[in-house]
Amino acid sequence: MIDESLAALSDKLFTVSVVLYSLAVVAFCAELAFGRSAVATRQLVTAGGGAPTPAAPPAADVLPESSTARRLGVVAMGLTVAGLLCHAGVLVTRGLAAHRLPGGNMYEFATAVVLVAVVAYTVLALRAPVLRHIGAFVVGPVVLAMVLIGLFLYASAGPLVAALRSWWLGVHVTTAILGFGIFFVSGISSVLYLLRSRHEEKAATGSSLLERLPSAAALDRTAHRTAVFGFPIWTFAVIAGAIWAESAWGRFWGWDPKETWAFIAWVVYAAYLHARTTSGWRGRPSAWVNVVGLGVMVFNLLYVNMVSTGLHSYAGLG
């Protein structure tokens, strides 16, 4: 029996989450704008009363920021955390309404993936404040994803079909959500690393938005460490999915689209981790592999929804 009041509360919390994340993006963008002007004034120094000359780049991972930018950053993080709490409430109330784990359809799965991405970013930003500056580039796509999820993936709360009532399915879905969300942050970090490294190579100065990002080295480390953390989780998700498939359908692997693309994603991320530690592949070449991995994960999610609906565990409810 579905608790309609909790289901309705879940839907309202979803809307509130989108609003809070959107406000956070505005605050993050304002932080970048005010910080940019502060950087411009610091990049010219006067030597001995003569003409201004370009200052040497600071050794820190990011240039100093103005007090206004710092306050805006704190507001943005506060809004992000508030959105995160509402976002978590979406899944908790949905699960309580349906009396099951909230991961039985693509609406719940995708919502949970986005939540993990926000959690991963928030943890990174709190542990290393320099990473707060990538907030607009993480939370921005989160807002877009939430809007698309609400428009195209929404499904009313309902019980699981018999084939999905398996303990191993819960393990598989949970680990897949964790892996996907962590890889999302890793991929965004690699995209920003490619942009920032090109900017540093050109030794560009002025009020460029890229000046407010962490250094290329910091972004590369973030991409690598999150991928290292997410890879064993994704590996276990693939294994758990095979075990569940055997219990549900009597075979471990059937090469259906979801299984195939999950394996392709695993291969790409294994290649990235190998390339990241291989001479000649460090830097941009390995970062491009990570970006490809993100593309594969997103394509996997969209492909299952738009093309292969009904072929996988997340496709439907009874």
mmCIF file of N, CA and C in Angstrom, residues 190-236:
data_model
loop_
_atom_site.group_PDB
_atom_site.id
_atom_site.type_symbol
_atom_site.label_atom_id
_atom_site.label_comp_id
_atom_site.label_asym_id
_atom_site.label_seq_id
_atom_site.Cartn_x
_atom_site.Cartn_y
_atom_site.Cartn_z
ATOM 1 N N SER A 190 38.029 16.495 -14.721
ATOM 2 C CA SER A 190 38.927 16.336 -15.866
ATOM 3 C C SER A 190 38.627 17.353 -16.960
ATOM 4 N N VAL A 191 37.347 17.645 -17.183
ATOM 5 C CA VAL A 191 36.987 18.672 -18.167
ATOM 6 C C VAL A 191 37.588 20.013 -17.764
ATOM 7 N N LEU A 192 37.446 20.367 -16.486
ATOM 8 C CA LEU A 192 37.999 21.638 -16.002
ATOM 9 C C LEU A 192 39.524 21.622 -16.036
ATOM 10 N N TYR A 193 40.119 20.458 -15.767
ATOM 11 C CA TYR A 193 41.581 20.342 -15.852
ATOM 12 C C TYR A 193 42.061 20.645 -17.276
ATOM 13 N N LEU A 194 41.374 20.120 -18.269
ATOM 14 C CA LEU A 194 41.788 20.365 -19.661
ATOM 15 C C LEU A 194 41.728 21.858 -19.983
ATOM 16 N N LEU A 195 40.681 22.522 -19.509
ATOM 17 C CA LEU A 195 40.554 23.963 -19.767
ATOM 18 C C LEU A 195 41.615 24.751 -19.001
ATOM 19 N N ARG A 196 41.791 24.411 -17.738
ATOM 20 C CA ARG A 196 42.741 25.150 -16.896
ATOM 21 C C ARG A 196 44.182 24.931 -17.350
ATOM 22 N N SER A 197 44.535 23.707 -17.731
ATOM 23 C CA SER A 197 45.909 23.431 -18.160
ATOM 24 C C SER A 197 46.243 24.183 -19.448
ATOM 25 N N ARG A 198 45.274 24.286 -20.337
ATOM 26 C CA ARG A 198 45.493 25.061 -21.567
ATOM 27 C C ARG A 198 45.705 26.530 -21.232
ATOM 28 N N HIS A 199 44.933 27.022 -20.278
ATOM 29 C CA HIS A 199 45.060 28.412 -19.856
ATOM 30 C C HIS A 199 46.440 28.667 -19.234
ATOM 31 N N GLU A 200 46.889 27.752 -18.372
ATOM 32 C CA GLU A 200 48.191 27.914 -17.735
ATOM 33 C C GLU A 200 49.324 27.812 -18.750
ATOM 34 N N GLU A 201 49.144 26.963 -19.745
ATOM 35 C CA GLU A 201 50.181 26.795 -20.768
ATOM 36 C C GLU A 201 50.376 28.081 -21.557
ATOM 37 N N LYS A 202 49.280 28.796 -21.782
ATOM 38 C CA LYS A 202 49.361 30.060 -22.507
ATOM 39 C C LYS A 202 49.844 31.198 -21.624
ATOM 40 N N ALA A 203 49.968 30.943 -20.317
ATOM 41 C CA ALA A 203 50.390 31.963 -19.348
ATOM 42 C C ALA A 203 49.529 33.206 -19.474
ATOM 43 N N ALA A 204 48.226 32.959 -19.635
ATOM 44 C CA ALA A 204 47.308 34.080 -19.831
ATOM 45 C C ALA A 204 47.095 34.837 -18.528
ATOM 46 N N THR A 205 46.890 36.143 -18.661
ATOM 47 C CA THR A 205 46.599 36.984 -17.497
ATOM 48 C C THR A 205 45.341 37.780 -17.773
ATOM 49 N N GLY A 206 44.866 38.461 -16.755
ATOM 50 C CA GLY A 206 43.661 39.257 -16.915
ATOM 51 C C GLY A 206 42.547 38.709 -16.059
ATOM 52 N N SER A 207 41.303 39.011 -16.413
ATOM 53 C CA SER A 207 40.165 38.648 -15.589
ATOM 54 C C SER A 207 39.442 37.412 -16.108
ATOM 55 N N SER A 208 40.155 36.466 -16.666
ATOM 56 C CA SER A 208 39.536 35.261 -17.190
ATOM 57 C C SER A 208 38.862 34.469 -16.082
ATOM 58 N N LEU A 209 37.722 33.870 -16.407
ATOM 59 C CA LEU A 209 37.011 33.010 -15.472
ATOM 60 C C LEU A 209 37.892 31.860 -15.001
ATOM 61 N N LEU A 210 38.757 31.382 -15.895
ATOM 62 C CA LEU A 210 39.612 30.246 -15.560
ATOM 63 C C LEU A 210 40.601 30.573 -14.451
ATOM 64 N N GLU A 211 40.864 31.872 -14.222
ATOM 65 C CA GLU A 211 41.763 32.252 -13.139
ATOM 66 C C GLU A 211 41.207 31.882 -11.777
ATOM 67 N N ARG A 212 39.885 31.754 -11.693
ATOM 68 C CA ARG A 212 39.270 31.455 -10.409
ATOM 69 C C ARG A 212 39.207 29.966 -10.106
ATOM 70 N N LEU A 213 39.520 29.139 -11.076
ATOM 71 C CA LEU A 213 39.521 27.697 -10.845
ATOM 72 C C LEU A 213 40.760 27.282 -10.065
ATOM 73 N N PRO A 214 40.697 26.147 -9.378
ATOM 74 C CA PRO A 214 41.922 25.603 -8.778
ATOM 75 C C PRO A 214 42.954 25.353 -9.873
ATOM 76 N N SER A 215 44.198 25.170 -9.480
ATOM 77 C CA SER A 215 45.251 24.916 -10.458
ATOM 78 C C SER A 215 44.979 23.624 -11.217
ATOM 79 N N ALA A 216 45.595 23.502 -12.383
ATOM 80 C CA ALA A 216 45.436 22.284 -13.179
ATOM 81 C C ALA A 216 45.867 21.055 -12.385
ATOM 82 N N ALA A 217 46.943 21.193 -11.615
ATOM 83 C CA ALA A 217 47.425 20.055 -10.823
ATOM 84 C C ALA A 217 46.387 19.625 -9.793
ATOM 85 N N ALA A 218 45.731 20.597 -9.140
ATOM 86 C CA ALA A 218 44.716 20.266 -8.140
ATOM 87 C C ALA A 218 43.515 19.583 -8.782
ATOM 88 N N LEU A 219 43.099 20.053 -9.951
ATOM 89 C CA LEU A 219 41.975 19.440 -10.641
ATOM 90 C C LEU A 219 42.316 18.028 -11.110
ATOM 91 N N ASP A 220 43.539 17.841 -11.582
ATOM 92 C CA ASP A 220 43.964 16.511 -12.020
ATOM 93 C C ASP A 220 43.983 15.540 -10.847
ATOM 94 N N ARG A 221 44.478 16.000 -9.699
ATOM 95 C CA ARG A 221 44.487 15.141 -8.509
ATOM 96 C C ARG A 221 43.063 14.766 -8.090
ATOM 97 N N THR A 222 42.164 15.738 -8.144
ATOM 98 C CA THR A 222 40.783 15.472 -7.760
ATOM 99 C C THR A 222 40.145 14.444 -8.681
ATOM 100 N N ALA A 223 40.358 14.606 -9.987
ATOM 101 C CA ALA A 223 39.803 13.656 -10.955
ATOM 102 C C ALA A 223 40.335 12.250 -10.705
ATOM 103 N N HIS A 224 41.632 12.158 -10.456
ATOM 104 C CA HIS A 224 42.251 10.844 -10.266
ATOM 105 C C HIS A 224 41.790 10.196 -8.968
ATOM 106 N N ARG A 225 41.798 10.948 -7.877
ATOM 107 C CA ARG A 225 41.456 10.363 -6.579
ATOM 108 C C ARG A 225 39.997 9.926 -6.520
ATOM 109 N N THR A 226 39.108 10.709 -7.109
ATOM 110 C CA THR A 226 37.709 10.296 -7.111
ATOM 111 C C THR A 226 37.497 9.067 -7.988
ATOM 112 N N ALA A 227 38.220 8.987 -9.106
ATOM 113 C CA ALA A 227 38.111 7.802 -9.952
ATOM 114 C C ALA A 227 38.659 6.562 -9.246
ATOM 115 N N VAL A 228 39.756 6.740 -8.530
ATOM 116 C CA VAL A 228 40.317 5.628 -7.759
ATOM 117 C C VAL A 228 39.315 5.142 -6.719
ATOM 118 N N PHE A 229 38.606 6.077 -6.093
ATOM 119 C CA PHE A 229 37.612 5.718 -5.090
ATOM 120 C C PHE A 229 36.389 5.051 -5.730
ATOM 121 N N GLY A 230 35.973 5.549 -6.888
ATOM 122 C CA GLY A 230 34.759 5.042 -7.513
ATOM 123 C C GLY A 230 34.935 3.742 -8.266
ATOM 124 N N PHE A 231 36.156 3.454 -8.738
ATOM 125 C CA PHE A 231 36.353 2.283 -9.604
ATOM 126 C C PHE A 231 36.028 0.962 -8.907
ATOM 127 N N PRO A 232 36.531 0.690 -7.700
ATOM 128 C CA PRO A 232 36.167 -0.577 -7.053
ATOM 129 C C PRO A 232 34.675 -0.676 -6.749
ATOM 130 N N ILE A 233 34.030 0.459 -6.492
ATOM 131 C CA ILE A 233 32.587 0.446 -6.247
ATOM 132 C C ILE A 233 31.855 0.046 -7.520
ATOM 133 N N TRP A 234 32.277 0.628 -8.643
ATOM 134 C CA TRP A 234 31.649 0.276 -9.922
ATOM 135 C C TRP A 234 31.931 -1.183 -10.277
ATOM 136 N N THR A 235 33.134 -1.645 -9.982
ATOM 137 C CA THR A 235 33.474 -3.049 -10.239
ATOM 138 C C THR A 235 32.531 -3.971 -9.472
ATOM 139 N N PHE A 236 32.305 -3.652 -8.202
ATOM 140 C CA PHE A 236 31.409 -4.474 -7.399
ATOM 141 C C PHE A 236 29.977 -4.380 -7.913
#
